[in-house]
PDB file of C-alpha atoms (C1' of nucleotides) in Angstrom:
ATOM      1  CA  MET A   1       0.000   0.000   0.000  1.00 58.00           C
ATOM      2  CA  ASP A   2       2.978   2.271   0.601  1.00 69.00           C
ATOM      3  CA  GLU A   3       4.090   1.505  -2.900  1.00 76.00           C
ATOM      4  CA  PHE A   4       0.734   2.653  -4.075  1.00 80.00           C
ATOM      5  CA  GLU A   5       1.132   5.940  -2.225  1.00 86.00           C
ATOM      6  CA  LYS A   6       4.510   6.435  -3.790  1.00 87.00           C
ATOM      7  CA  ALA A   7       3.242   5.692  -7.289  1.00 85.00           C
ATOM      8  CA  PHE A   8       0.373   8.018  -6.669  1.00 88.00           C
ATOM      9  CA  ARG A   9       2.575  10.871  -5.550  1.00 89.00           C
ATOM     10  CA  ALA A  10       4.959  10.219  -8.413  1.00 87.00           C
ATOM     11  CA  SER A  11       2.061  10.740 -10.794  1.00 86.00           C
ATOM     12  CA  GLY A  12       1.219  14.043  -9.183  1.00 88.00           C
ATOM     13  CA  LEU A  13      -2.062  12.797  -7.766  1.00 91.00           C
ATOM     14  CA  LYS A  14      -3.215  13.741  -4.330  1.00 95.00           C
ATOM     15  CA  ILE A  15      -3.764  11.118  -1.708  1.00 95.00           C
ATOM     16  CA  THR A  16      -7.333  11.328  -0.521  1.00 96.00           C
ATOM     17  CA  HIS A  17      -9.357   9.187   1.772  1.00 96.00           C
ATOM     18  CA  GLN A  18     -11.705   8.166  -1.048  1.00 96.00           C
ATOM     19  CA  ARG A  19      -8.917   7.194  -3.412  1.00 96.00           C
ATOM     20  CA  MET A  20      -7.174   5.110  -0.822  1.00 95.00           C
ATOM     21  CA  GLU A  21     -10.346   3.263   0.046  1.00 96.00           C
ATOM     22  CA  ILE A  22     -11.299   2.716  -3.572  1.00 97.00           C
ATOM     23  CA  TYR A  23      -7.932   1.246  -4.314  1.00 96.00           C
ATOM     24  CA  ARG A  24      -7.905  -0.814  -1.125  1.00 95.00           C
ATOM     25  CA  GLU A  25     -11.335  -2.225  -1.918  1.00 97.00           C
ATOM     26  CA  LEU A  26     -10.381  -3.088  -5.482  1.00 97.00           C
ATOM     27  CA  ALA A  27      -7.151  -4.713  -4.371  1.00 95.00           C
ATOM     28  CA  ARG A  28      -9.017  -6.825  -1.834  1.00 95.00           C
ATOM     29  CA  ALA A  29     -11.770  -7.871  -4.245  1.00 95.00           C
ATOM     30  CA  LYS A  30     -11.127 -10.953  -6.267  1.00 93.00           C
ATOM     31  CA  ASP A  31     -14.159 -10.707  -8.510  1.00 95.00           C
ATOM     32  CA  HIS A  32     -13.084  -7.840 -10.760  1.00 97.00           C
ATOM     33  CA  PRO A  33     -15.887  -5.553  -9.666  1.00 97.00           C
ATOM     34  CA  ALA A  34     -17.608  -2.948 -11.795  1.00 97.00           C
ATOM     35  CA  ALA A  35     -17.722   0.676 -10.673  1.00 98.00           C
ATOM     36  CA  GLU A  36     -21.210   0.277  -9.310  1.00 97.00           C
ATOM     37  CA  THR A  37     -20.299  -2.817  -7.322  1.00 97.00           C
ATOM     38  CA  LEU A  38     -17.375  -0.989  -5.775  1.00 98.00           C
ATOM     39  CA  HIS A  39     -19.639   1.901  -4.962  1.00 98.00           C
ATOM     40  CA  LYS A  40     -22.058  -0.316  -3.067  1.00 97.00           C
ATOM     41  CA  ARG A  41     -19.279  -1.951  -1.116  1.00 97.00           C
ATOM     42  CA  LEU A  42     -17.639   1.332  -0.228  1.00 97.00           C
ATOM     43  CA  GLN A  43     -20.817   2.986   0.956  1.00 96.00           C
ATOM     44  CA  GLN A  44     -20.579   0.954   4.116  1.00 94.00           C
ATOM     45  CA  LYS A  45     -17.256   2.584   4.955  1.00 95.00           C
ATOM     46  CA  ILE A  46     -17.831   6.008   3.423  1.00 96.00           C
ATOM     47  CA  PRO A  47     -21.581   6.582   3.232  1.00 96.00           C
ATOM     48  CA  THR A  48     -21.230   9.856   1.333  1.00 96.00           C
ATOM     49  CA  ILE A  49     -18.949   8.578  -1.425  1.00 97.00           C
ATOM     50  CA  SER A  50     -20.383   9.240  -4.855  1.00 97.00           C
ATOM     51  CA  LEU A  51     -20.398   7.040  -7.898  1.00 98.00           C
ATOM     52  CA  ASP A  52     -18.744   9.815  -9.898  1.00 97.00           C
ATOM     53  CA  THR A  53     -15.754   9.708  -7.626  1.00 98.00           C
ATOM     54  CA  ILE A  54     -15.458   5.995  -8.190  1.00 98.00           C
ATOM     55  CA  TYR A  55     -15.497   6.549 -11.942  1.00 98.00           C
ATOM     56  CA  ARG A  56     -13.036   9.401 -11.795  1.00 98.00           C
ATOM     57  CA  THR A  57     -10.688   7.525  -9.511  1.00 98.00           C
ATOM     58  CA  LEU A  58     -10.770   4.322 -11.529  1.00 98.00           C
ATOM     59  CA  SER A  59     -10.102   6.353 -14.604  1.00 97.00           C
ATOM     60  CA  SER A  60      -7.104   8.103 -13.010  1.00 96.00           C
ATOM     61  CA  LEU A  61      -5.713   4.884 -11.656  1.00 95.00           C
ATOM     62  CA  GLU A  62      -6.028   3.251 -15.026  1.00 95.00           C
ATOM     63  CA  GLN A  63      -4.380   6.136 -16.828  1.00 93.00           C
ATOM     64  CA  HIS A  64      -1.428   5.886 -14.500  1.00 92.00           C
ATOM     65  CA  GLY A  65      -1.177   2.165 -14.989  1.00 90.00           C
ATOM     66  CA  LEU A  66      -2.030   1.257 -11.415  1.00 93.00           C
ATOM     67  CA  ILE A  67      -5.058  -0.820 -12.333  1.00 94.00           C
ATOM     68  CA  CYS A  68      -6.483  -2.425 -15.475  1.00 94.00           C
ATOM     69  CA  ARG A  69      -9.847  -2.190 -17.091  1.00 95.00           C
ATOM     70  CA  ILE A  70     -10.942  -5.614 -18.240  1.00 92.00           C
ATOM     71  CA  ASN A  71     -12.664  -6.254 -21.539  1.00 80.00           C
ATOM     72  CA  SER A  72     -15.548  -8.435 -20.716  1.00 81.00           C
ATOM     73  CA  ARG A  73     -18.503  -8.726 -23.038  1.00 85.00           C
ATOM     74  CA  GLU A  74     -20.750  -6.876 -20.629  1.00 89.00           C
ATOM     75  CA  LYS A  75     -21.856  -3.283 -20.616  1.00 93.00           C
ATOM     76  CA  GLN A  76     -20.233  -2.419 -17.353  1.00 95.00           C
ATOM     77  CA  ALA A  77     -16.485  -2.073 -17.337  1.00 96.00           C
ATOM     78  CA  ARG A  78     -14.751  -4.248 -14.802  1.00 96.00           C
ATOM     79  CA  TYR A  79     -11.489  -3.579 -13.048  1.00 97.00           C
ATOM     80  CA  ASP A  80      -8.511  -5.454 -11.769  1.00 96.00           C
ATOM     81  CA  ALA A  81      -5.857  -4.233  -9.362  1.00 95.00           C
ATOM     82  CA  ASP A  82      -3.613  -7.232  -9.878  1.00 92.00           C
ATOM     83  CA  ARG A  83      -0.725  -6.013 -11.978  1.00 88.00           C
ATOM     84  CA  ARG A  84       0.989  -9.356 -12.301  1.00 91.00           C
ATOM     85  CA  ARG A  85       0.845 -10.829 -15.751  1.00 92.00           C
ATOM     86  CA  HIS A  86      -2.276 -12.911 -16.051  1.00 94.00           C
ATOM     87  CA  HIS A  87      -5.253 -13.595 -18.262  1.00 95.00           C
ATOM     88  CA  HIS A  88      -8.990 -13.977 -17.859  1.00 95.00           C
ATOM     89  CA  LEU A  89     -11.533 -16.706 -18.144  1.00 95.00           C
ATOM     90  CA  VAL A  90     -15.107 -15.514 -18.444  1.00 93.00           C
ATOM     91  CA  CYS A  91     -18.253 -17.503 -17.805  1.00 93.00           C
ATOM     92  CA  THR A  92     -20.678 -16.126 -20.350  1.00 88.00           C
ATOM     93  CA  GLN A  93     -23.569 -17.292 -18.203  1.00 87.00           C
ATOM     94  CA  CYS A  94     -22.888 -15.912 -14.712  1.00 89.00           C
ATOM     95  CA  LYS A  95     -20.323 -13.304 -15.845  1.00 89.00           C
ATOM     96  CA  GLN A  96     -17.794 -14.496 -13.317  1.00 92.00           C
ATOM     97  CA  ILE A  97     -14.243 -13.610 -14.302  1.00 94.00           C
ATOM     98  CA  LEU A  98     -11.443 -15.894 -13.189  1.00 94.00           C
ATOM     99  CA  ASP A  99      -7.743 -15.110 -13.338  1.00 95.00           C
ATOM    100  CA  PHE A 100      -5.234 -17.567 -14.619  1.00 95.00           C
ATOM    101  CA  GLN A 101      -1.573 -17.662 -15.574  1.00 95.00           C
ATOM    102  CA  TRP A 102      -0.362 -18.977 -18.891  1.00 95.00           C
ATOM    103  CA  GLU A 103       3.363 -18.804 -18.939  1.00 94.00           C
ATOM    104  CA  ALA A 104       3.759 -20.804 -22.118  1.00 94.00           C
ATOM    105  CA  PHE A 105       1.713 -18.171 -23.870  1.00 95.00           C
ATOM    106  CA  ASP A 106       3.564 -15.302 -22.256  1.00 94.00           C
ATOM    107  CA  ARG A 107       6.857 -16.702 -23.504  1.00 93.00           C
ATOM    108  CA  SER A 108       5.625 -17.297 -27.055  1.00 94.00           C
ATOM    109  CA  GLU A 109       6.436 -14.972 -29.925  1.00 93.00           C
ATOM    110  CA  PRO A 110       3.615 -13.338 -31.843  1.00 94.00           C
ATOM    111  CA  PRO A 111       3.495 -14.164 -35.568  1.00 95.00           C
ATOM    112  CA  ALA A 112       6.449 -12.858 -37.559  1.00 93.00           C
ATOM    113  CA  GLU A 113       4.194 -10.912 -39.909  1.00 92.00           C
ATOM    114  CA  LEU A 114       3.467  -8.471 -37.097  1.00 94.00           C
ATOM    115  CA  LYS A 115       7.123  -7.536 -36.654  1.00 92.00           C
ATOM    116  CA  HIS A 116       6.837  -4.438 -38.781  1.00 93.00           C
ATOM    117  CA  TRP A 117       3.372  -3.355 -37.793  1.00 95.00           C
ATOM    118  CA  GLY A 118       4.454  -1.057 -34.979  1.00 94.00           C
ATOM    119  CA  ARG A 119       5.088  -1.273 -31.285  1.00 94.00           C
ATOM    120  CA  LEU A 120       3.315  -4.034 -29.389  1.00 94.00           C
ATOM    121  CA  LEU A 121       2.493  -3.007 -25.860  1.00 91.00           C
ATOM    122  CA  ARG A 122       0.220  -5.576 -24.379  1.00 89.00           C
ATOM    123  CA  ARG A 123      -1.273  -8.963 -25.070  1.00 92.00           C
ATOM    124  CA  ASP A 124      -4.447 -10.324 -23.590  1.00 91.00           C
ATOM    125  CA  VAL A 125      -6.013 -13.718 -23.790  1.00 94.00           C
ATOM    126  CA  ILE A 126      -9.650 -14.063 -22.921  1.00 93.00           C
ATOM    127  CA  LEU A 127     -11.206 -17.483 -22.737  1.00 94.00           C
ATOM    128  CA  TYR A 128     -14.958 -17.774 -22.827  1.00 92.00           C
ATOM    129  CA  GLY A 129     -17.017 -20.698 -21.662  1.00 93.00           C
ATOM    130  CA  ILE A 130     -19.603 -21.977 -19.244  1.00 93.00           C
ATOM    131  CA  CYS A 131     -18.393 -22.706 -15.740  1.00 94.00           C
ATOM    132  CA  GLY A 132     -19.180 -25.965 -13.952  1.00 93.00           C
ATOM    133  CA  LYS A 133     -21.828 -24.456 -11.725  1.00 91.00           C
ATOM    134  CA  CYS A 134     -23.707 -22.911 -14.653  1.00 90.00           C
ATOM    135  CA  SER A 135     -23.448 -26.091 -16.734  1.00 87.00           C
ATOM    136  CA  GLU A 136     -25.239 -28.042 -14.017  1.00 84.00           C
ATOM    137  CA  SER A 137     -28.117 -25.626 -13.776  1.00 76.00           C
ATOM    138  CA  MET A 138     -28.906 -25.593 -17.479  1.00 67.00           C
TER     139      MET A 138
ATOM    140  CA  MET B   1     -23.913 -15.164 -49.951  1.00 59.00           C
ATOM    141  CA  ASP B   2     -26.165 -18.089 -50.757  1.00 71.00           C
ATOM    142  CA  GLU B   3     -24.727 -19.806 -47.745  1.00 77.00           C
ATOM    143  CA  PHE B   4     -25.755 -16.847 -45.710  1.00 81.00           C
ATOM    144  CA  GLU B   5     -29.319 -17.094 -47.000  1.00 87.00           C
ATOM    145  CA  LYS B   6     -29.388 -20.744 -46.081  1.00 88.00           C
ATOM    146  CA  ALA B   7     -28.055 -20.141 -42.599  1.00 86.00           C
ATOM    147  CA  PHE B   8     -30.544 -17.366 -42.182  1.00 89.00           C
ATOM    148  CA  ARG B   9     -33.475 -19.510 -43.207  1.00 90.00           C
ATOM    149  CA  ALA B  10     -32.217 -22.342 -41.037  1.00 89.00           C
ATOM    150  CA  SER B  11     -32.388 -19.985 -38.069  1.00 87.00           C
ATOM    151  CA  GLY B  12     -35.980 -19.096 -38.877  1.00 89.00           C
ATOM    152  CA  LEU B  13     -35.139 -15.528 -39.803  1.00 92.00           C
ATOM    153  CA  LYS B  14     -36.735 -13.799 -42.734  1.00 95.00           C
ATOM    154  CA  ILE B  15     -34.648 -12.573 -45.597  1.00 95.00           C
ATOM    155  CA  THR B  16     -35.173  -8.870 -45.972  1.00 96.00           C
ATOM    156  CA  HIS B  17     -33.549  -6.315 -48.178  1.00 96.00           C
ATOM    157  CA  GLN B  18     -32.095  -4.474 -45.179  1.00 97.00           C
ATOM    158  CA  ARG B  19     -30.623  -7.586 -43.631  1.00 96.00           C
ATOM    159  CA  MET B  20     -29.009  -8.676 -46.853  1.00 95.00           C
ATOM    160  CA  GLU B  21     -27.443  -5.287 -47.371  1.00 96.00           C
ATOM    161  CA  ILE B  22     -26.258  -5.002 -43.800  1.00 97.00           C
ATOM    162  CA  TYR B  23     -24.567  -8.349 -44.012  1.00 96.00           C
ATOM    163  CA  ARG B  24     -23.148  -7.624 -47.457  1.00 95.00           C
ATOM    164  CA  GLU B  25     -21.706  -4.341 -46.278  1.00 97.00           C
ATOM    165  CA  LEU B  26     -20.165  -5.888 -43.187  1.00 97.00           C
ATOM    166  CA  ALA B  27     -18.685  -8.733 -45.186  1.00 95.00           C
ATOM    167  CA  ARG B  28     -17.129  -6.300 -47.636  1.00 95.00           C
ATOM    168  CA  ALA B  29     -15.744  -3.989 -44.964  1.00 95.00           C
ATOM    169  CA  LYS B  30     -12.296  -4.806 -43.685  1.00 93.00           C
ATOM    170  CA  ASP B  31     -12.196  -2.285 -40.888  1.00 95.00           C
ATOM    171  CA  HIS B  32     -14.574  -3.938 -38.408  1.00 97.00           C
ATOM    172  CA  PRO B  33     -17.105  -1.141 -38.507  1.00 97.00           C
ATOM    173  CA  ALA B  34     -19.313  -0.027 -35.637  1.00 97.00           C
ATOM    174  CA  ALA B  35     -23.084   0.073 -36.049  1.00 98.00           C
ATOM    175  CA  GLU B  36     -23.039   3.778 -36.739  1.00 97.00           C
ATOM    176  CA  THR B  37     -20.357   3.454 -39.395  1.00 97.00           C
ATOM    177  CA  LEU B  38     -22.357   0.772 -41.137  1.00 98.00           C
ATOM    178  CA  HIS B  39     -25.413   2.952 -40.955  1.00 98.00           C
ATOM    179  CA  LYS B  40     -23.665   5.829 -42.692  1.00 97.00           C
ATOM    180  CA  ARG B  41     -22.351   3.570 -45.419  1.00 97.00           C
ATOM    181  CA  LEU B  42     -25.690   1.918 -46.021  1.00 98.00           C
ATOM    182  CA  GLN B  43     -27.636   5.145 -46.234  1.00 96.00           C
ATOM    183  CA  GLN B  44     -26.239   5.653 -49.714  1.00 94.00           C
ATOM    184  CA  LYS B  45     -27.894   2.464 -50.878  1.00 95.00           C
ATOM    185  CA  ILE B  46     -30.997   2.514 -48.665  1.00 96.00           C
ATOM    186  CA  PRO B  47     -31.620   6.104 -47.619  1.00 96.00           C
ATOM    187  CA  THR B  48     -34.458   5.188 -45.288  1.00 96.00           C
ATOM    188  CA  ILE B  49     -32.623   2.525 -43.300  1.00 97.00           C
ATOM    189  CA  SER B  50     -32.660   3.232 -39.589  1.00 98.00           C
ATOM    190  CA  LEU B  51     -29.921   2.816 -37.046  1.00 98.00           C
ATOM    191  CA  ASP B  52     -32.240   0.629 -34.952  1.00 97.00           C
ATOM    192  CA  THR B  53     -32.463  -1.856 -37.750  1.00 98.00           C
ATOM    193  CA  ILE B  54     -28.701  -2.006 -37.930  1.00 98.00           C
ATOM    194  CA  TYR B  55     -28.547  -2.712 -34.216  1.00 98.00           C
ATOM    195  CA  ARG B  56     -31.295  -5.281 -34.335  1.00 98.00           C
ATOM    196  CA  THR B  57     -29.829  -7.028 -37.324  1.00 98.00           C
ATOM    197  CA  LEU B  58     -26.306  -7.123 -35.940  1.00 98.00           C
ATOM    198  CA  SER B  59     -27.709  -8.510 -32.757  1.00 97.00           C
ATOM    199  CA  SER B  60     -29.653 -11.243 -34.569  1.00 96.00           C
ATOM    200  CA  LEU B  61     -26.700 -12.143 -36.731  1.00 95.00           C
ATOM    201  CA  GLU B  62     -24.465 -12.359 -33.709  1.00 95.00           C
ATOM    202  CA  GLN B  63     -26.926 -14.499 -31.785  1.00 93.00           C
ATOM    203  CA  HIS B  64     -27.037 -16.934 -34.654  1.00 92.00           C
ATOM    204  CA  GLY B  65     -23.278 -17.033 -34.899  1.00 91.00           C
ATOM    205  CA  LEU B  66     -23.090 -15.466 -38.341  1.00 93.00           C
ATOM    206  CA  ILE B  67     -20.962 -12.544 -37.229  1.00 95.00           C
ATOM    207  CA  CYS B  68     -18.827 -11.645 -34.210  1.00 94.00           C
ATOM    208  CA  ARG B  69     -18.830  -8.684 -31.941  1.00 95.00           C
ATOM    209  CA  ILE B  70     -15.278  -7.593 -31.232  1.00 92.00           C
ATOM    210  CA  ASN B  71     -14.080  -6.471 -27.823  1.00 80.00           C
ATOM    211  CA  SER B  72     -12.155  -3.364 -28.465  1.00 81.00           C
ATOM    212  CA  ARG B  73     -11.522  -0.886 -25.696  1.00 85.00           C
ATOM    213  CA  GLU B  74     -13.858   1.645 -27.248  1.00 90.00           C
ATOM    214  CA  LYS B  75     -17.404   2.508 -26.366  1.00 93.00           C
ATOM    215  CA  GLN B  76     -18.839   1.479 -29.676  1.00 95.00           C
ATOM    216  CA  ALA B  77     -19.088  -2.222 -30.369  1.00 96.00           C
ATOM    217  CA  ARG B  78     -17.376  -3.301 -33.550  1.00 96.00           C
ATOM    218  CA  TYR B  79     -18.283  -6.194 -35.753  1.00 97.00           C
ATOM    219  CA  ASP B  80     -16.596  -8.760 -37.919  1.00 96.00           C
ATOM    220  CA  ALA B  81     -18.182 -10.981 -40.549  1.00 95.00           C
ATOM    221  CA  ASP B  82     -15.078 -13.094 -41.015  1.00 93.00           C
ATOM    222  CA  ARG B  83     -15.798 -16.404 -39.339  1.00 89.00           C
ATOM    223  CA  ARG B  84     -12.414 -17.938 -39.955  1.00 91.00           C
ATOM    224  CA  ARG B  85     -10.330 -18.358 -36.862  1.00 92.00           C
ATOM    225  CA  HIS B  86      -8.298 -15.229 -36.340  1.00 94.00           C
ATOM    226  CA  HIS B  87      -7.295 -12.696 -33.746  1.00 95.00           C
ATOM    227  CA  HIS B  88      -7.092  -8.933 -33.473  1.00 95.00           C
ATOM    228  CA  LEU B  89      -4.422  -6.327 -33.193  1.00 95.00           C
ATOM    229  CA  VAL B  90      -5.622  -2.946 -31.995  1.00 93.00           C
ATOM    230  CA  CYS B  91      -3.870   0.378 -32.355  1.00 93.00           C
ATOM    231  CA  THR B  92      -4.793   2.199 -29.171  1.00 89.00           C
ATOM    232  CA  GLN B  93      -4.115   5.500 -30.902  1.00 87.00           C
ATOM    233  CA  CYS B  94      -6.118   5.395 -34.133  1.00 89.00           C
ATOM    234  CA  LYS B  95      -8.408   2.523 -33.092  1.00 89.00           C
ATOM    235  CA  GLN B  96      -7.656   0.579 -36.219  1.00 92.00           C
ATOM    236  CA  ILE B  97      -8.247  -3.141 -35.812  1.00 94.00           C
ATOM    237  CA  LEU B  98      -6.159  -5.540 -37.838  1.00 94.00           C
ATOM    238  CA  ASP B  99      -6.817  -9.238 -38.285  1.00 95.00           C
ATOM    239  CA  PHE B 100      -4.084 -11.783 -37.980  1.00 95.00           C
ATOM    240  CA  GLN B 101      -3.726 -15.537 -37.775  1.00 95.00           C
ATOM    241  CA  TRP B 102      -1.784 -17.269 -35.044  1.00 95.00           C
ATOM    242  CA  GLU B 103      -1.837 -20.945 -35.691  1.00 94.00           C
ATOM    243  CA  ALA B 104       0.753 -21.812 -33.070  1.00 94.00           C
ATOM    244  CA  PHE B 105      -1.571 -20.270 -30.497  1.00 95.00           C
ATOM    245  CA  ASP B 106      -4.646 -21.981 -31.908  1.00 94.00           C
ATOM    246  CA  ARG B 107      -2.941 -25.346 -31.573  1.00 94.00           C
ATOM    247  CA  SER B 108      -1.711 -24.747 -28.033  1.00 94.00           C
ATOM    248  CA  GLU B 109      -3.419 -26.211 -24.994  1.00 93.00           C
ATOM    249  CA  PRO B 110      -4.721 -23.900 -22.281  1.00 94.00           C
ATOM    250  CA  PRO B 111      -3.174 -24.433 -18.827  1.00 95.00           C
ATOM    251  CA  ALA B 112      -3.999 -27.782 -17.234  1.00 93.00           C
ATOM    252  CA  GLU B 113      -5.494 -26.099 -14.169  1.00 92.00           C
ATOM    253  CA  LEU B 114      -8.476 -25.022 -16.295  1.00 94.00           C
ATOM    254  CA  LYS B 115      -9.381 -28.586 -17.234  1.00 91.00           C
ATOM    255  CA  HIS B 116     -12.022 -28.868 -14.562  1.00 93.00           C
ATOM    256  CA  TRP B 117     -13.363 -25.352 -14.643  1.00 95.00           C
ATOM    257  CA  GLY B 118     -16.133 -26.049 -17.125  1.00 94.00           C
ATOM    258  CA  ARG B 119     -16.620 -25.996 -20.849  1.00 94.00           C
ATOM    259  CA  LEU B 120     -14.331 -23.728 -22.858  1.00 94.00           C
ATOM    260  CA  LEU B 121     -16.047 -22.332 -25.926  1.00 91.00           C
ATOM    261  CA  ARG B 122     -13.869 -19.680 -27.403  1.00 89.00           C
ATOM    262  CA  ARG B 123     -10.457 -18.138 -27.080  1.00 92.00           C
ATOM    263  CA  ASP B 124      -9.484 -14.667 -28.132  1.00 91.00           C
ATOM    264  CA  VAL B 125      -6.156 -12.974 -28.264  1.00 94.00           C
ATOM    265  CA  ILE B 126      -6.054  -9.227 -28.477  1.00 93.00           C
ATOM    266  CA  LEU B 127      -2.774  -7.467 -28.974  1.00 94.00           C
ATOM    267  CA  TYR B 128      -2.557  -3.771 -28.221  1.00 92.00           C
ATOM    268  CA  GLY B 129       0.035  -1.364 -29.463  1.00 93.00           C
ATOM    269  CA  ILE B 130       0.769   1.701 -31.519  1.00 93.00           C
ATOM    270  CA  CYS B 131       0.857   1.206 -35.269  1.00 94.00           C
ATOM    271  CA  GLY B 132       3.702   2.503 -37.432  1.00 93.00           C
ATOM    272  CA  LYS B 133       1.735   5.431 -38.782  1.00 91.00           C
ATOM    273  CA  CYS B 134       0.721   6.635 -35.329  1.00 90.00           C
ATOM    274  CA  SER B 135       4.246   6.174 -33.936  1.00 88.00           C
ATOM    275  CA  GLU B 136       5.611   8.558 -36.568  1.00 84.00           C
ATOM    276  CA  SER B 137       3.130  11.288 -35.817  1.00 77.00           C
ATOM    277  CA  MET B 138       3.765  11.375 -32.084  1.00 67.00           C
TER     278      MET B 138
ATOM    279  C1'  DG C   1     -53.700 -13.575 -43.799  1.00 91.65           C
ATOM    280  C1'  DT C   2     -50.155 -14.101 -40.042  1.00 91.65           C
ATOM    281  C1'  DG C   3     -46.629 -12.437 -37.660  1.00 91.65           C
ATOM    282  C1'  DC C   4     -41.878 -11.062 -37.904  1.00 91.65           C
ATOM    283  C1'  DG C   5     -39.090  -6.923 -39.360  1.00 91.65           C
ATOM    284  C1'  DT C   6     -38.846  -2.004 -39.867  1.00 91.65           C
ATOM    285  C1'  DG C   7     -38.877   2.987 -38.853  1.00 91.65           C
ATOM    286  C1'  DC C   8     -39.900   6.410 -35.620  1.00 91.65           C
ATOM    287  C1'  DA C   9     -39.447   8.327 -31.245  1.00 91.65           C
ATOM    288  C1'  DA C  10     -38.805   7.848 -26.628  1.00 91.65           C
ATOM    289  C1'  DA C  11     -36.564   5.452 -22.896  1.00 91.65           C
ATOM    290  C1'  DC C  12     -32.515   3.316 -20.771  1.00 91.65           C
ATOM    291  C1'  DG C  13     -28.224   2.903 -18.358  1.00 91.65           C
ATOM    292  C1'  DG C  14     -23.429   3.300 -17.887  1.00 91.65           C
ATOM    293  C1'  DT C  15     -20.368   6.947 -17.934  1.00 91.65           C
ATOM    294  C1'  DT C  16     -18.924  11.818 -18.250  1.00 91.65           C
ATOM    295  C1'  DT C  17     -19.018  16.665 -17.209  1.00 91.65           C
ATOM    296  C1'  DG C  18     -19.969  21.590 -15.177  1.00 91.65           C
ATOM    297  C1'  DC C  19     -20.045  23.768 -11.095  1.00 91.65           C
ATOM    298  C1'  DA C  20     -19.511  25.186  -6.298  1.00 91.65           C
ATOM    299  C1'  DT C  21     -17.415  23.561  -2.152  1.00 91.65           C
ATOM    300  C1'  DG C  22     -13.821  21.167   0.486  1.00 91.65           C
ATOM    301  C1'  DC C  23      -9.459  19.221   1.425  1.00 91.65           C
ATOM    302  C1'  DT C  24      -4.430  18.029   0.171  1.00 91.65           C
ATOM    303  C1'  DT C  25      -0.333  20.063  -0.447  1.00 91.65           C
TER     304       DT C  25
ATOM    305  C1'  DA D   1      -3.077  30.301  -0.349  1.00 91.65           C
ATOM    306  C1'  DA D   2      -3.549  27.520  -4.722  1.00 91.65           C
ATOM    307  C1'  DG D   3      -5.611  24.171  -7.115  1.00 91.65           C
ATOM    308  C1'  DC D   4      -6.900  19.465  -7.535  1.00 91.65           C
ATOM    309  C1'  DA D   5     -10.648  16.209  -5.739  1.00 91.65           C
ATOM    310  C1'  DT D   6     -15.334  15.586  -4.402  1.00 91.65           C
ATOM    311  C1'  DG D   7     -20.460  15.518  -4.452  1.00 91.65           C
ATOM    312  C1'  DC D   8     -24.463  16.816  -6.729  1.00 91.65           C
ATOM    313  C1'  DA D   9     -27.171  17.060 -10.695  1.00 91.65           C
ATOM    314  C1'  DA D  10     -27.578  17.245 -15.361  1.00 91.65           C
ATOM    315  C1'  DA D  11     -25.861  15.971 -19.788  1.00 91.65           C
ATOM    316  C1'  DC D  12     -24.098  12.455 -22.942  1.00 91.65           C
ATOM    317  C1'  DC D  13     -24.223   8.804 -26.103  1.00 91.65           C
ATOM    318  C1'  DG D  14     -24.438   4.119 -27.560  1.00 91.65           C
ATOM    319  C1'  DT D  15     -27.938   0.974 -27.400  1.00 91.65           C
ATOM    320  C1'  DT D  16     -32.626  -0.847 -26.443  1.00 91.65           C
ATOM    321  C1'  DT D  17     -37.579  -0.835 -26.548  1.00 91.65           C
ATOM    322  C1'  DG D  18     -42.818   0.181 -27.455  1.00 91.65           C
ATOM    323  C1'  DC D  19     -45.711   0.858 -31.007  1.00 91.65           C
ATOM    324  C1'  DA D  20     -48.018   0.976 -35.491  1.00 91.65           C
ATOM    325  C1'  DC D  21     -47.283  -0.066 -40.164  1.00 91.65           C
ATOM    326  C1'  DG D  22     -45.404  -2.954 -43.913  1.00 91.65           C
ATOM    327  C1'  DC D  23     -43.462  -6.835 -46.033  1.00 91.65           C
ATOM    328  C1'  DA D  24     -41.804 -11.864 -46.287  1.00 91.65           C
ATOM    329  C1'  DC D  25     -43.717 -16.000 -45.898  1.00 91.65           C
TER     330       DC D  25
END
DNA sequence: GTGCGTGCAAACGGTTTGCATGCTT
DNA sequence: AAGCATGCAAACCGTTTGCACGCAC
């Protein structure tokens, strides 16, 4: 968390109570919550916190590379504070998002034809499927 | 295109002028257009076509597996009529989406730990970066 | 003729923004 | 003291929906 404060100061962003709690809540959550979900959870600690602040904070944090916005297929954007290299597995039924590592993929080289395209910055794998629990109840 | 008609009939969907043109336009386009982009292009051929129809048609086509909705990081959903297995490379600057094949990836096995998660249906790779043109102009 | 598909307009919902106030620095 | 961050409310904008008419079947 100290590291977070440092990174935050380094980016010229002020440390506020709301920001700290938003980040803390996101870091604790393992379900890649949407802004609204975070808002509901945080209201217990900070009853006056507004949804706008959640949006603005998530947006700042993302711009400074402290968190990631996940591409799910849903309307609501979902966020992830885990900055270690990992990928996502999405249940298209219950919308649960699971993290997983795939080192073999991370080590692999993208196709040679992309060499001259430009500068590659990031590579994401998203697997879609139906989780065990949802399969049973269908 | 005949194949498309067949698939459409098989799904119990009526063949209408609008639907045919929407699909034709999407199949011709190589830039993964958004609904609004398609709408603009189609207005030259069918001046009265409405944006709602584009949305409804894209949605039907996607539900029946005839086209794919692409996860970009933008607000607007973008679509792809190419059903061959391929992946996407996104320029985060100009939003261009490029198709590419990655057979080595397609042949690879996902991590063993996912074996018992459920039923995997689909795997997408999205590479992000800055294309050559955008790099120059920065 | 039946009922799905279309166009129109209005609603929806997640996200963004303008503004006055408050708090970090 | 200066200016970014917050809360409120309103705007935004891509997408969805209700309804009446029209067209594919």
